[in-house]
Tab-separated table of C-alpha atoms and ligand atoms in Angstrom:
chain	number	residue	atom	x	y	z
A	1	MET	CA	128.560	-240.289	118.505
A	2	ASN	CA	126.960	-243.012	120.642
A	3	ARG	CA	127.774	-243.453	124.247
A	4	GLU	CA	126.614	-246.129	126.553
A	5	HIS	CA	125.068	-245.120	129.829
A	6	THR	CA	123.625	-247.050	132.684
A	7	ALA	CA	121.449	-245.717	135.491
A	8	GLU	CA	124.484	-245.355	137.720
A	9	THR	CA	126.469	-243.666	135.491
A	10	ALA	CA	123.936	-241.540	133.761
A	11	PRO	CA	125.205	-238.073	132.743
A	12	THR	CA	123.471	-234.977	133.117
A	13	ALA	CA	122.303	-232.593	130.531
A	14	LEU	CA	121.367	-228.956	131.168
A	15	ILE	CA	118.896	-227.589	128.879
A	16	VAL	CA	118.976	-223.816	129.014
A	17	VAL	CA	115.870	-222.304	127.353
A	18	SER	CA	115.474	-218.654	126.820
A	19	HIS	CA	111.655	-217.509	125.684
A	20	HIS	CA	109.193	-215.773	127.387
A	21	ARG	CA	106.496	-217.758	125.890
A	22	SER	CA	105.844	-221.401	126.750
A	23	ASP	CA	104.149	-221.987	123.139
A	24	SER	CA	106.991	-220.720	121.259
A	25	LEU	CA	108.911	-222.699	118.898
A	26	THR	CA	112.028	-222.280	120.796
A	27	SER	CA	110.137	-223.892	123.749
A	28	ALA	CA	108.793	-226.817	121.753
A	29	VAL	CA	112.176	-227.615	120.332
A	30	ALA	CA	113.803	-227.441	123.869
A	31	GLU	CA	111.149	-229.837	125.243
A	32	ARG	CA	111.930	-232.042	122.185
A	33	ALA	CA	115.764	-231.849	123.094
A	34	ALA	CA	114.839	-232.767	126.583
A	35	LYS	CA	112.914	-235.676	125.751
A	36	ARG	CA	115.608	-237.020	123.206
A	37	LEU	CA	118.194	-236.606	125.725
A	38	ALA	CA	116.221	-238.317	128.545
A	39	ALA	CA	115.539	-241.212	126.095
A	40	GLY	CA	119.361	-241.335	125.083
A	41	GLY	CA	120.051	-242.196	128.948
A	42	TYR	CA	120.635	-238.710	130.326
A	43	ARG	CA	119.393	-236.996	133.481
A	44	VAL	CA	117.951	-233.877	132.163
A	45	ASP	CA	117.974	-230.377	134.160
A	46	VAL	CA	115.783	-227.861	132.449
A	47	LEU	CA	116.592	-224.481	132.989
A	48	ASP	CA	113.641	-222.219	131.776
A	49	LEU	CA	115.316	-218.691	132.370
A	50	HIS	CA	112.050	-216.966	132.064
A	51	GLU	CA	110.034	-219.487	134.022
A	52	GLU	CA	112.231	-219.345	136.842
A	53	GLY	CA	112.466	-215.683	136.961
A	54	PHE	CA	116.169	-215.338	136.317
A	55	ASP	CA	117.285	-211.537	136.531
A	56	PRO	CA	119.909	-210.604	134.056
A	57	ARG	CA	120.437	-207.401	135.311
A	58	GLY	CA	123.951	-206.778	136.357
A	59	ARG	CA	124.874	-206.069	139.972
A	60	VAL	CA	127.713	-205.246	141.863
A	61	ALA	CA	128.186	-208.579	143.894
A	62	ASP	CA	128.593	-210.484	140.642
A	63	GLU	CA	131.359	-208.305	139.031
A	64	PRO	CA	134.571	-210.398	138.718
A	65	ASP	CA	137.254	-209.551	141.090
A	66	TYR	CA	140.445	-210.563	138.974
A	67	GLY	CA	142.548	-210.513	142.159
A	68	ASN	CA	140.409	-212.939	143.697
A	69	ARG	CA	139.142	-216.030	141.667
A	70	ASP	CA	137.531	-217.377	144.595
A	71	LYS	CA	135.034	-214.519	145.085
A	72	VAL	CA	131.805	-215.301	146.514
A	73	TYR	CA	129.043	-213.897	144.129
A	74	SER	CA	125.414	-213.501	144.711
A	75	PRO	CA	123.462	-216.759	145.908
A	76	GLU	CA	121.340	-216.815	142.701
A	77	VAL	CA	124.727	-216.863	140.702
A	78	HIS	CA	125.889	-219.822	143.136
A	79	ARG	CA	122.594	-221.828	142.402
A	80	HIS	CA	122.954	-221.324	138.707
A	81	ILE	CA	126.597	-222.147	138.431
A	82	ALA	CA	125.973	-225.398	140.352
A	83	ARG	CA	123.724	-226.642	137.678
A	84	VAL	CA	126.109	-225.632	135.045
A	85	HIS	CA	128.824	-227.624	136.774
A	86	ALA	CA	126.658	-230.595	137.353
A	87	ALA	CA	126.076	-230.876	133.716
A	88	ASP	CA	128.239	-233.085	131.499
A	89	VAL	CA	126.179	-231.585	128.508
A	90	ILE	CA	125.079	-228.371	128.122
A	91	VAL	CA	122.343	-227.187	125.427
A	92	ALA	CA	121.244	-223.498	124.865
A	93	VAL	CA	118.169	-223.245	122.930
A	94	PHE	CA	117.071	-219.592	121.848
A	95	PRO	CA	115.867	-217.285	119.324
A	96	ILE	CA	118.289	-214.959	117.476
A	97	TRP	CA	117.477	-211.593	118.469
A	98	TRP	CA	119.473	-208.852	116.722
A	99	PHE	CA	121.881	-211.107	115.466
A	100	GLY	CA	122.782	-211.990	118.952
A	101	LEU	CA	121.637	-213.565	122.009
A	102	PRO	CA	118.323	-212.766	123.880
A	103	ALA	CA	119.205	-210.228	126.674
A	104	LEU	CA	117.955	-212.957	129.266
A	105	LEU	CA	120.437	-215.457	128.147
A	106	LYS	CA	123.343	-212.981	127.704
A	107	GLY	CA	122.675	-211.794	131.092
A	108	TRP	CA	122.722	-215.503	132.134
A	109	ILE	CA	125.988	-215.878	130.612
A	110	ASP	CA	127.337	-212.404	131.952
A	111	ARG	CA	126.567	-212.895	135.594
A	112	VAL	CA	126.718	-216.704	136.115
A	113	TRP	CA	129.891	-217.882	133.793
A	114	ASN	CA	131.879	-215.881	135.913
A	115	TYR	CA	135.560	-215.231	136.732
A	116	GLY	CA	136.798	-218.327	138.728
A	117	LEU	CA	133.542	-220.216	138.052
A	118	THR	CA	133.941	-221.047	134.497
A	119	TYR	CA	137.196	-219.282	133.367
A	120	GLY	CA	140.603	-217.975	135.073
A	121	ARG	CA	141.590	-221.256	136.640
A	122	SER	CA	144.657	-223.540	135.510
A	123	LYS	CA	142.285	-226.402	135.307
A	124	SER	CA	138.964	-225.232	133.711
A	125	PRO	CA	135.777	-226.432	135.679
A	126	MET	CA	134.352	-226.832	132.294
A	127	HIS	CA	137.109	-228.948	130.750
A	128	SER	CA	134.998	-232.312	130.377
A	129	LYS	CA	131.955	-230.787	129.434
A	130	ARG	CA	130.199	-230.770	125.795
A	131	MET	CA	128.114	-227.860	124.493
A	132	LEU	CA	125.543	-227.214	121.898
A	133	TRP	CA	124.208	-223.808	120.865
A	134	LEU	CA	120.911	-224.435	119.382
A	135	ALA	CA	119.568	-221.264	117.719
A	136	LEU	CA	116.260	-220.443	115.966
A	137	ALA	CA	116.373	-217.614	113.202
A	138	GLY	CA	113.760	-215.959	111.235
A	139	LEU	CA	115.797	-215.180	108.149
A	140	ALA	CA	115.935	-217.655	105.493
A	141	GLU	CA	119.234	-219.798	105.091
A	142	ASP	CA	119.990	-218.107	101.796
A	143	ASP	CA	119.375	-214.487	103.118
A	144	PRO	CA	122.569	-212.314	102.355
A	145	ASN	CA	122.732	-211.581	106.082
A	146	ALA	CA	122.647	-215.389	107.329
A	147	ASP	CA	126.458	-215.177	107.312
A	148	LEU	CA	126.211	-212.762	110.274
A	149	ILE	CA	124.201	-215.763	112.211
A	150	HIS	CA	126.989	-218.331	111.307
A	151	SER	CA	129.813	-215.948	112.313
A	152	MET	CA	127.797	-215.058	115.562
A	153	LEU	CA	127.598	-218.916	116.321
A	154	ASP	CA	131.098	-219.841	115.473
A	155	GLY	CA	132.733	-216.740	116.796
A	156	THR	CA	131.080	-215.362	119.495
A	157	LEU	CA	129.327	-218.367	121.114
A	158	ARG	CA	131.552	-221.220	120.413
A	159	ARG	CA	135.178	-219.505	120.270
A	160	GLY	CA	134.239	-216.326	122.402
A	161	ILE	CA	132.467	-217.999	125.308
A	162	SER	CA	132.442	-221.864	125.181
A	163	GLU	CA	136.064	-222.549	124.240
A	164	PHE	CA	137.529	-219.408	126.197
A	165	CYS	CA	135.829	-221.067	129.039
A	166	GLY	CA	137.829	-224.178	128.348
A	167	ILE	CA	134.925	-226.376	127.014
A	168	PRO	CA	136.450	-228.726	124.428
A	169	GLU	CA	133.811	-229.999	122.315
A	170	VAL	CA	131.439	-227.235	121.001
A	171	HIS	CA	128.709	-227.746	118.286
A	172	THR	CA	126.459	-224.978	117.004
A	173	ALA	CA	123.040	-225.301	114.887
A	174	ALA	CA	120.852	-222.692	113.267
A	175	LEU	CA	117.286	-223.414	112.506
A	176	PHE	CA	116.567	-221.120	109.772
A	177	ASP	CA	113.218	-219.306	108.667
A	178	SER	CA	111.622	-220.484	112.113
A	179	GLU	CA	108.605	-218.447	111.358
A	180	ALA	CA	107.910	-220.183	107.968
A	181	GLN	CA	107.549	-217.020	105.961
A	182	GLY	CA	105.445	-217.461	102.842
A	183	LEU	CA	104.755	-220.867	103.647
A	184	THR	CA	101.099	-222.718	104.059
A	185	GLY	CA	99.371	-226.002	104.483
A	186	ALA	CA	101.580	-229.157	103.467
A	187	ASP	CA	104.565	-226.922	102.575
A	188	ARG	CA	104.495	-225.213	105.965
A	189	ASP	CA	104.163	-228.608	107.661
A	190	ARG	CA	107.219	-230.292	105.701
A	191	HIS	CA	109.289	-226.990	106.655
A	192	TYR	CA	108.530	-227.557	110.218
A	193	ARG	CA	109.120	-231.462	110.321
A	194	GLU	CA	112.727	-230.424	108.616
A	195	LEU	CA	113.526	-228.125	111.298
A	196	PHE	CA	112.537	-230.497	114.092
A	197	ALA	CA	114.744	-233.038	112.140
A	198	LYS	CA	117.849	-230.917	112.096
A	199	ALA	CA	117.148	-230.089	115.757
A	200	ASP	CA	117.225	-233.953	116.553
A	201	LYS	CA	120.203	-234.320	114.547
A	202	ALA	CA	122.170	-231.527	116.530
A	203	ILE	CA	120.890	-233.141	119.773
A	204	ASP	CA	121.996	-236.797	118.666
A	205	ARG	CA	125.402	-235.467	118.233
A	206	MET	CA	125.565	-234.781	121.885
A	207	ILE	CA	124.160	-238.204	123.130
B	1	LIG	C1	113.285	-208.637	119.008
B	1	LIG	C2	113.663	-209.358	117.842
B	1	LIG	C3	114.729	-209.424	117.033
B	1	LIG	C4	114.765	-210.597	116.080
B	1	LIG	N1	116.148	-210.493	115.536
B	1	LIG	C5	116.546	-211.256	114.384
B	1	LIG	C6	117.745	-211.282	113.859
B	1	LIG	O1	118.450	-210.523	113.974
B	1	LIG	N2	117.662	-212.341	112.967
B	1	LIG	C7	116.772	-213.336	112.766
B	1	LIG	O2	117.145	-214.231	111.751
B	1	LIG	N3	115.561	-213.402	113.105
B	1	LIG	C8	115.300	-212.370	114.125
B	1	LIG	N4	114.192	-212.196	114.726
B	1	LIG	C9	113.192	-213.462	114.561
B	1	LIG	C10	113.450	-214.666	115.375
B	1	LIG	O3	114.372	-215.263	115.410
B	1	LIG	C11	112.159	-215.497	115.294
B	1	LIG	O4	110.969	-214.601	115.847
B	1	LIG	C12	112.277	-216.730	116.321
B	1	LIG	O5	113.199	-217.551	115.877
B	1	LIG	C13	110.898	-217.486	116.213
B	1	LIG	O6	111.115	-218.448	117.361
B	1	LIG	P1	110.019	-218.354	118.562
B	1	LIG	O7	108.729	-218.654	117.944
B	1	LIG	O8	110.435	-219.319	119.369
B	1	LIG	O9	110.159	-216.959	118.686
B	1	LIG	C14	113.878	-211.518	115.791
B	1	LIG	C15	112.648	-211.761	116.532
B	1	LIG	C16	112.646	-210.623	117.751
B	1	LIG	C17	111.309	-210.646	118.368
């Protein structure tokens, strides 16, 4: 879908990157997504969880209190949720680790996407947002276990997190064979061109 934007109405895209290496494929995909969204008229906020030193460890201050949806959590959580609330589009870019999210990104969801902040209100603070979960997977797409990745994206991430929190438009995409197993030279280059093209297509659906 193409949406027209002017400088005054420029929407915001929050790109959440979870990787410890700035030269990772994950980081390269996130950087490319940021450029594409900026070219599409978005104000882009890149949240690099590792670079910014986000601490995924739980703490008492960030435990939900189901009797008080206005609970004040830790300052770190409120700084992060302000960036989430300011975004029209949220794009999470991450490697699949053990058929799930890296602990850093999971901890960000656990702590920041908290009761009263993303869910638990009659009108969801997330009701007008769109989201893309953009995953990189080492497995080949025809691997017998690739279905576990599809079901994780569609189940846990799209339905269990985003839709549970009231986000009405949620997309997922997986870039398989992210390490180009067994490929060399031109075949390897072609494979990475195809992965980047798939990432571009997923981003373009958000613009
Ligand atoms: C701890 C760990 C667990 C992994 N688990 C999986 C997995 O369950 N499924 C999968 O397809 N790839 C898995 N991989 C491979 C990563 O998805 C792959 O290394 C990554 O997509 C490559 O991108 P990067 O260069 O940005 O790290 C795992 C890698 C690591 C380091």
